[in-house]
Tab-separated table of C-alpha atoms in Angstrom:
chain	number	residue	atom	x	y	z
A	268	MET	CA	185.349	15.963	114.966
A	269	ILE	CA	186.165	15.624	112.046
A	270	GLU	CA	184.466	14.297	108.962
A	271	VAL	CA	184.330	10.495	107.517
A	272	ASN	CA	183.382	10.260	103.444
A	273	SER	CA	181.688	8.213	102.342
A	274	PRO	CA	181.264	5.064	100.925
A	275	MET	CA	183.700	2.716	103.331
A	276	ASN	CA	184.823	-0.735	103.240
A	277	VAL	CA	185.828	-3.337	105.435
A	278	THR	CA	188.917	-5.630	105.219
A	279	ARG	CA	191.649	-7.783	106.125
A	280	PRO	CA	194.168	-5.067	108.114
A	281	THR	CA	198.014	-5.519	106.369
A	282	GLY	CA	200.895	-4.735	108.394
A	283	ARG	CA	201.474	-1.651	107.460
A	284	ASP	CA	198.045	-1.029	108.793
A	285	TRP	CA	198.903	-3.000	112.482
A	286	LEU	CA	201.754	-0.825	113.078
A	287	LEU	CA	199.539	2.149	113.097
A	288	PHE	CA	196.902	-0.606	115.008
A	289	SER	CA	199.359	-0.235	117.293
A	290	GLN	CA	199.717	3.479	118.384
A	291	TRP	CA	196.805	3.567	118.376
A	292	ALA	CA	196.763	1.036	121.272
A	293	ALA	CA	199.466	2.541	123.383
A	294	ASP	CA	197.315	5.952	122.826
A	295	GLU	CA	194.077	4.070	125.134
A	296	GLY	CA	197.169	2.558	127.821
A	297	TRP	CA	196.423	-0.833	125.949
A	298	ARG	CA	198.419	-3.497	125.984
A	299	VAL	CA	197.890	-5.928	123.004
A	300	PRO	CA	201.470	-8.325	123.445
A	301	ALA	CA	203.543	-8.368	119.823
A	302	TYR	CA	202.313	-12.194	119.263
A	303	GLU	CA	198.532	-11.675	119.479
A	304	ILE	CA	199.140	-9.080	116.372
A	305	LYS	CA	201.736	-11.882	114.781
A	306	LEU	CA	198.457	-13.986	114.941
A	307	PHE	CA	196.129	-11.953	113.231
A	308	ASN	CA	198.768	-11.688	110.627
A	309	GLY	CA	198.671	-15.020	110.326
A	310	LEU	CA	196.964	-18.069	111.813
A	311	LEU	CA	193.656	-15.666	112.842
A	312	ALA	CA	194.163	-13.559	110.358
A	313	SER	CA	190.952	-14.312	108.989
A	314	ALA	CA	189.567	-12.613	112.395
A	315	ALA	CA	190.839	-9.060	111.081
A	316	ALA	CA	188.763	-6.689	110.128
A	317	ILE	CA	189.817	-2.940	109.249
A	318	LEU	CA	186.847	0.001	108.330
A	319	LYS	CA	188.408	2.314	105.776
A	320	ASP	CA	187.330	5.712	103.712
A	321	GLY	CA	189.460	5.512	100.332
A	322	GLU	CA	192.998	4.639	101.960
A	323	ARG	CA	192.303	6.350	105.606
A	324	CYS	CA	192.133	4.094	108.500
A	325	LEU	CA	188.927	4.579	110.426
A	326	GLY	CA	188.961	1.082	112.999
A	327	PHE	CA	189.985	-2.140	114.099
A	328	VAL	CA	187.628	-5.083	115.363
A	329	THR	CA	188.700	-8.782	115.718
A	330	ALA	CA	186.097	-11.530	115.888
A	331	VAL	CA	187.476	-15.777	116.414
A	332	ALA	CA	184.234	-17.725	116.033
A	333	TYR	CA	185.495	-21.182	117.709
A	334	GLU	CA	182.924	-24.042	117.153
A	335	LYS	CA	180.252	-23.109	119.478
A	336	THR	CA	181.863	-19.725	121.027
A	337	GLY	CA	183.124	-16.789	119.794
A	338	TRP	CA	185.733	-13.409	120.933
A	339	ILE	CA	185.372	-9.796	119.526
A	340	GLY	CA	187.925	-7.554	120.494
A	341	ASN	CA	190.200	-5.231	120.031
A	342	LEU	CA	187.582	-2.754	118.938
A	343	ILE	CA	189.322	0.885	118.602
A	344	VAL	CA	188.326	4.045	116.781
A	345	PRO	CA	190.992	6.863	116.795
A	346	ARG	CA	190.125	9.808	119.586
A	347	GLN	CA	189.002	12.719	116.538
A	348	LEU	CA	187.148	10.095	114.891
A	349	ARG	CA	184.482	8.849	117.740
A	350	GLY	CA	180.947	9.789	117.647
A	351	ASN	CA	180.255	9.495	113.894
A	352	GLY	CA	179.364	5.367	114.136
A	353	LEU	CA	182.177	3.945	113.695
A	354	GLY	CA	182.570	1.995	116.409
A	355	ARG	CA	179.432	0.777	116.405
A	356	THR	CA	179.557	-0.617	112.088
A	357	LEU	CA	182.861	-2.721	113.476
A	358	PHE	CA	180.770	-4.106	116.228
A	359	GLU	CA	177.879	-4.858	114.351
A	360	TYR	CA	180.653	-6.839	111.779
A	361	ALA	CA	181.923	-8.556	114.012
A	362	LEU	CA	178.911	-9.826	115.182
A	363	ASP	CA	177.459	-10.445	112.195
A	364	ARG	CA	180.724	-12.662	111.591
A	365	LEU	CA	179.958	-14.336	114.509
A	366	VAL	CA	176.367	-15.368	114.272
A	367	ALA	CA	177.270	-16.746	110.420
A	368	ALA	CA	179.911	-18.767	111.778
A	369	GLY	CA	177.358	-20.524	113.233
A	370	ILE	CA	178.310	-19.678	117.252
A	371	ARG	CA	175.969	-20.141	120.125
A	372	SER	CA	177.332	-17.624	122.526
A	373	ALA	CA	179.328	-14.548	121.697
A	374	TRP	CA	181.942	-13.018	124.422
A	375	LEU	CA	183.691	-9.982	124.751
A	376	THR	CA	185.149	-7.952	128.067
A	377	ALA	CA	183.827	-4.566	127.760
A	378	SER	CA	185.524	-0.813	129.762
A	379	GLU	CA	182.716	0.283	131.233
A	380	MET	CA	183.151	2.957	128.784
A	381	GLY	CA	182.532	0.141	125.678
A	382	ALA	CA	179.360	-1.548	127.709
A	383	PRO	CA	176.536	0.644	127.645
A	384	LEU	CA	176.921	-0.593	123.490
A	385	TYR	CA	177.368	-3.978	124.146
A	386	ARG	CA	174.241	-3.899	126.450
A	387	LYS	CA	172.515	-2.512	123.747
A	388	TYR	CA	172.583	-5.894	121.469
A	389	GLY	CA	171.618	-8.055	123.889
A	390	PHE	CA	174.904	-8.375	126.051
A	391	ARG	CA	174.617	-9.657	129.861
A	392	ASP	CA	177.769	-9.029	132.790
A	393	VAL	CA	179.045	-12.207	133.437
A	394	GLY	CA	181.957	-11.738	136.033
A	395	PHE	CA	184.854	-10.032	135.499
A	396	VAL	CA	188.357	-10.250	134.447
A	397	GLU	CA	191.500	-8.820	137.027
A	398	ARG	CA	195.199	-8.475	135.263
A	399	TRP	CA	197.740	-9.860	138.179
A	400	SER	CA	201.658	-9.284	136.882
A	401	ALA	CA	204.756	-9.875	138.296
A	402	LEU	CA	208.765	-9.092	136.749
A	403	PRO	CA	209.769	-12.767	137.738
A	404	ALA	CA	213.562	-12.509	139.326
A	405	PRO	CA	215.883	-15.712	138.422
A	406	ALA	CA	214.978	-19.053	140.003
A	407	ALA	CA	217.255	-20.776	142.315
A	408	THR	CA	216.566	-24.400	140.421
A	409	THR	CA	214.694	-24.268	136.900
A	410	THR	CA	212.567	-27.331	135.314
A	411	ALA	CA	212.528	-28.337	131.543
A	412	PRO	CA	207.781	-29.035	131.990
A	413	ALA	CA	206.614	-30.162	128.751
A	414	ALA	CA	206.602	-28.236	125.665
A	415	GLY	CA	203.171	-26.904	123.391
A	416	VAL	CA	199.300	-28.002	125.049
A	417	SER	CA	199.113	-31.468	126.438
A	418	SER	CA	196.257	-33.443	126.626
A	419	SER	CA	195.419	-32.871	130.136
A	420	ILE	CA	194.975	-28.723	129.045
A	421	HIS	CA	192.826	-29.783	125.996
A	422	GLN	CA	190.401	-32.123	128.249
A	423	PHE	CA	190.029	-29.134	130.052
A	424	ASP	CA	189.044	-26.371	127.876
A	425	ARG	CA	187.026	-28.938	126.219
A	426	ARG	CA	185.663	-29.373	130.129
A	427	ALA	CA	184.807	-25.627	130.578
A	428	TRP	CA	184.157	-23.934	126.683
A	429	GLY	CA	181.677	-27.253	125.786
A	430	GLU	CA	183.401	-27.245	122.858
A	431	SER	CA	187.078	-28.216	120.622
A	432	ARG	CA	189.090	-24.888	120.555
A	433	GLU	CA	191.953	-26.593	118.710
A	434	LEU	CA	192.246	-23.175	116.532
A	435	LEU	CA	193.037	-21.286	120.216
A	436	LEU	CA	195.312	-23.891	121.283
A	437	LYS	CA	197.212	-24.500	118.550
A	438	ALA	CA	198.306	-21.187	117.819
A	439	LEU	CA	199.400	-21.077	121.648
A	440	ALA	CA	201.306	-24.244	122.118
A	441	ARG	CA	203.860	-22.708	119.431
A	442	HIS	CA	204.788	-20.694	122.218
A	443	GLY	CA	203.575	-22.206	126.070
A	444	VAL	CA	204.442	-24.578	127.652
A	445	SER	CA	202.164	-26.859	130.324
A	446	LEU	CA	202.101	-26.733	133.906
A	447	ALA	CA	200.562	-29.629	135.807
A	448	ALA	CA	199.131	-30.265	139.479
A	449	GLU	CA	197.360	-33.589	141.405
A	450	SER	CA	194.050	-31.231	139.573
A	451	SER	CA	195.600	-28.325	137.636
A	452	ALA	CA	197.005	-27.884	133.984
A	453	ALA	CA	197.365	-24.452	133.302
A	454	LEU	CA	199.506	-23.437	130.128
A	455	LEU	CA	202.678	-20.907	130.264
A	456	GLN	CA	203.221	-18.515	126.950
A	457	SER	CA	207.409	-17.294	126.523
A	458	TYR	CA	206.824	-14.310	123.841
A	459	GLU	CA	209.658	-11.772	123.567
A	460	ASP	CA	207.741	-8.640	125.296
A	461	ILE	CA	205.624	-10.543	127.424
A	462	GLN	CA	204.580	-14.104	129.261
A	463	ILE	CA	200.675	-14.841	130.094
A	464	LEU	CA	200.305	-17.402	132.790
A	465	GLY	CA	196.724	-18.768	130.650
A	466	PRO	CA	194.739	-20.109	129.992
A	467	TRP	CA	194.110	-22.026	133.382
A	468	TYR	CA	191.807	-24.575	134.671
A	469	GLU	CA	191.060	-26.622	138.023
A	470	ASN	CA	189.178	-29.324	139.521
A	471	GLY	CA	188.205	-27.788	142.376
A	472	ALA	CA	191.538	-28.459	144.477
A	473	LYS	CA	192.800	-25.750	146.597
A	474	SER	CA	196.759	-27.137	146.818
A	475	ASP	CA	197.016	-26.668	143.598
A	476	ARG	CA	197.218	-23.011	143.087
A	477	GLY	CA	200.218	-22.820	144.446
A	478	THR	CA	202.041	-25.631	142.234
A	479	ILE	CA	201.278	-24.162	139.769
A	480	VAL	CA	201.807	-20.615	140.701
A	481	ASP	CA	205.425	-21.968	141.916
A	482	ARG	CA	205.768	-23.812	138.693
A	483	CYS	CA	205.239	-20.941	136.682
A	484	LEU	CA	207.842	-19.573	138.255
A	485	ARG	CA	210.521	-21.768	138.382
A	486	CYS	CA	210.576	-22.112	134.125
A	487	ALA	CA	209.205	-18.483	133.001
A	488	ALA	CA	212.180	-16.009	132.180
A	489	ASP	CA	213.133	-13.036	134.666
A	490	GLY	CA	213.114	-9.412	133.610
A	491	ILE	CA	209.714	-10.375	131.054
A	492	PRO	CA	206.603	-9.336	132.539
A	493	LEU	CA	204.206	-11.898	133.748
A	494	VAL	CA	200.752	-11.765	133.958
A	495	VAL	CA	197.167	-13.349	134.451
A	496	ASP	CA	194.067	-12.572	133.848
A	497	LEU	CA	191.762	-13.980	136.722
A	498	VAL	CA	188.843	-14.821	136.887
A	499	ASN	CA	185.788	-13.379	139.216
A	500	GLY	CA	188.335	-13.388	141.279
A	501	HIS	CA	189.282	-16.680	141.831
A	502	PRO	CA	190.649	-17.277	145.253
A	503	ALA	CA	194.354	-17.745	143.369
A	504	ARG	CA	194.407	-14.457	143.604
A	505	ASP	CA	196.008	-14.249	147.162
A	506	ILE	CA	199.068	-16.828	145.696
A	507	LEU	CA	199.373	-14.150	143.506
A	508	ALA	CA	199.449	-11.473	145.884
A	509	ALA	CA	201.832	-13.779	148.547
A	510	ARG	CA	204.512	-14.569	145.649
A	511	GLY	CA	204.740	-10.891	144.267
A	512	PHE	CA	202.108	-10.103	141.879
A	513	ARG	CA	200.340	-6.943	141.492
A	514	LEU	CA	196.994	-6.225	140.760
A	515	GLN	CA	197.048	-3.827	137.404
A	516	GLY	CA	193.331	-3.310	135.818
A	517	LYS	CA	189.592	-4.900	136.103
A	518	THR	CA	187.187	-5.576	133.088
A	519	ARG	CA	183.979	-6.892	132.535
A	520	LEU	CA	183.139	-10.784	131.351
A	521	MET	CA	179.963	-9.792	128.965
A	522	ALA	CA	178.818	-12.912	126.896
A	523	LYS	CA	175.449	-13.002	124.736
A	524	GLY	CA	173.917	-16.049	124.137
A	525	CYS	CA	173.325	-20.223	125.569
A	526	GLN	CA	175.422	-20.363	127.837
A	527	ASP	CA	174.296	-24.047	129.601
A	528	GLN	CA	177.252	-25.756	127.896
A	529	ILE	CA	179.944	-23.124	129.187
A	530	ASP	CA	181.570	-24.133	132.746
A	531	LEU	CA	183.505	-20.481	134.418
A	532	GLY	CA	182.982	-22.555	137.836
A	533	SER	CA	186.718	-24.665	136.131
A	534	LEU	CA	188.692	-21.501	134.337
A	535	VAL	CA	191.356	-19.767	136.449
A	536	SER	CA	192.775	-17.514	134.241
A	537	LEU	CA	192.163	-16.610	130.227
A	538	ALA	CA	194.523	-17.185	127.358
A	539	SER	CA	194.319	-13.726	126.843
A	540	LEU	CA	193.031	-10.447	128.797
A	541	GLY	CA	189.241	-10.896	126.276
A	542	SER	CA	190.343	-10.651	122.581
A	543	ILE	CA	191.000	-14.670	121.924
A	544	GLY	CA	189.582	-15.910	124.968
């Protein structure tokens, strides 16, 4: 264990700090898309925090607040500094930020190692998230879906979370195209290093699941990994498996606070693996 001196301070990460974060994340086997780091350098810069001891970086965390819900993510402390309470300090900072913003429920995804800490702060398991991944092949035909976030996605998102999450949808609109079926709506996010099918919502029509996936595959870029972060083992997993997706991992979905306004039943997949919801 390496000694940590005092005083420590929490501040916003710089571009150089994010390079260090990327290195730490890679050491842990995390796959953090480049676009997410760009968001926390730009539109979501106020949601990111780094703990420092002088000029030395000790850990990172993000805390994104919407109207009623907030998400804690990217909590990381390098292995050689663990056991000093740094993760707890960062987590408390993030939670305090969300409470100060007036959120009613705080959300996060947790590993088996991290879950005990979160339970001490009142977080409880509300489900799990599965990451499914595929490498799209060139499509025989292509489609031209609407760029940006459609009104139907806005409506589904508000219905599911009981609030406007305009901050999130505005961020995703820059790199997304909308996919729609009779009673489903989803966003395909496309970046240089990853593609994400999410958020994805439905209104109970099972036949629409295959339609959304097929339309996604027809317009996805070939050769760039395509991931779907399914909530609570959603039945869409069978359709994904039939179309070449493979299960890559699973994490706990945890929350604290009032969840009365939230309808997770209409949510098929998250916009990301828990850092921004």
